[in-house]
Amino acid sequence: MDGRGGTAAGLTLATTSSLLLTSPSHQNQPMDSDHHRSGVGFKDASVAEASTPLPRENRAVVISEMDFFSNEKKKMTMTSGAAPDLDLKVPSLCIKREDLSVNTGLHLSNTRSDLSTVDDGMSPPEDNKEGKSELTAVQAELARMNQENKKLRLTLNQLTTNYNALQMQLVALTQQRRTSGNPQGPGNKKMDEKSHDEHEGAVLPRRQFMDLGPGGDIDEPSHSSTTSRGPCLSLRSHTEVPLDHEKHVREDDRAEHGWNSNKTPRLAPSKSAEQAEDATMRKARVSVRARSEAPTITDGCQWRKYGQKMAKGNPCPRAYYRCTMATGCPVRKQVQRCADDRSILITTYEGTHSHPLPPAAIPMASTTSAAASMLLSGSMPSADGPMSSNFLARTVLPCSSSMTSISASAPFPTVTLDLTQSPSPLQFQLPFPSAAQPLPQVFGQPLQNQSRFSGLQMSPEMDPAQLAHPKAQSVATPSLADTVSAVITADPNFTAAVAAAISSIIGGAGNHRTGNDDNSHSSANTTSCSRQRREPDRFQ
DNA sequence: CGTGTTTGACCGGCGC
DNA sequence: GCGCCGGTCAAACACG
């Protein structure tokens, strides 16, 4: 595990860096909005490009860079204050020499421009030769650096992929362990079905494999959202009517993606147990309370609003969003302002992404996945109240006891993280002192061991509006990447990272308050959404 | 014209 | 059975 932790951190870092260097195309949308927000007063090279009319793709690239620089910048501001962003960032995570190279390379770019400026301005004829040779040397070095950059880029991409795969595997394993070791599920009424065991053996393993597949299915989708089609064939069917059409959608999608291989008769005999489980999974929710002026928090994903409703007991309308990063992604979120304090934005996530995620979205995905798994874990459902609550709460608590709560009695098992107590909207509490530092020992504990954790504030009927907890000792505002890497470094157990991940996300939200940070609002920029937009129609 | 948002209607679950 | 409520759909609309 230790070794893995280190690797994970490296991966995370790689992910971040990869964005900086390559700016994956799938990041377009989210970053676009970020771009608007951070464009103000931003002086990184990317800014210049931003002002220039560019093809969409190019612009996206710029945006991506900007966003990350932005993050780093934030981090820099908090950690140290002097060194250039890139240089600081990578070293801070201290991974490998290549990283340094990259930084150096980037740095060099600047240096080079500086040099050229200098040369232009004041290079006496006599110094020409010297200057030339120097310039040549620098250029050579630059070339070398560029090459290294390329190499590193490749490596980073690879690592990113591996990272995602590992992440999914972890969650899947956790889930599997839970189910197979099932005894601990005191409240597993969903599992009580006789057929359950057979499925565990046959289904879960397969699911696991599938999840790790190229599709990048992040584990849960299957459970958390009824979705799970191919991978968890058997889990797929359930009684959830409202989302039935989605089922079909996803099936079609899987077919398109070649996932249909595992298609199982939707009405398999043993479906009942699975249905129950699946339904529960889908209903597992992660709720985040944070102060934000923006309509929604930035979580790295693309969302499309599909509805809005007035909810009882709250004068503020509740907006419904659906993930549009991939066709058939089951993830949804509800956004609503707190009735008591409208500056507080309550975002509730449901489901797990069924597609590869951009680095920026990984924390949230991990969070929701982990939360869903947790909720379904050993102690399942809400009905079991205390047990399930305790389990999850205790697991999450270590990170942020003061801001985590669980509602076991709610219609859906829900994990609530209250980040509204942060000193400032731009800062959020992190359970651990620094990105480089290990998380509380709890993270190292087996997920199943409930007895090790203690204390978390929870109430059987916790209402989001009541979830304001005293702040935990906190620290600087780490970047999202830092948060993730820290968590992973300490322990790959993502469930334990839930709070941390969300924290980072929220932090991002706060940072974007000044502008339109809402991904879902980056209308014109969400090209990828168009496709998905039509998708529901297909299944109607 | 393509794409995202709005908003009234519809549907299913749940409690009485 | 009825009404309430949460969630979703989809036509209409707005925007670039």
XYZ file of C-alpha atoms (C1' of nucleotides) in Angstrom, chain A residues 245 285 306 309 312 318 320 322 332 334 533 540, chain C residues 4-13 15-16:
24
model
C -35.220 5.303 -20.264
C -25.767 10.931 -2.588
C -32.638 19.612 -17.435
C -38.368 23.055 -9.505
C -41.085 22.505 -0.610
C -33.792 23.568 -7.111
C -31.349 19.636 -11.832
C -27.074 15.982 -15.749
C -26.794 14.024 -11.794
C -29.073 19.072 -7.758
C -28.414 16.699 -25.693
C -38.025 8.184 -25.848
C -48.799 16.121 -2.590
C -44.174 16.070 -3.870
C -39.835 15.105 -6.140
C -37.916 14.183 -10.362
C -37.910 14.158 -15.366
C -39.374 15.209 -20.008
C -39.695 17.962 -23.968
C -41.550 21.864 -26.579
C -40.680 26.515 -26.726
C -37.543 29.931 -26.221
C -28.524 33.118 -27.341
C -24.302 33.438 -30.075
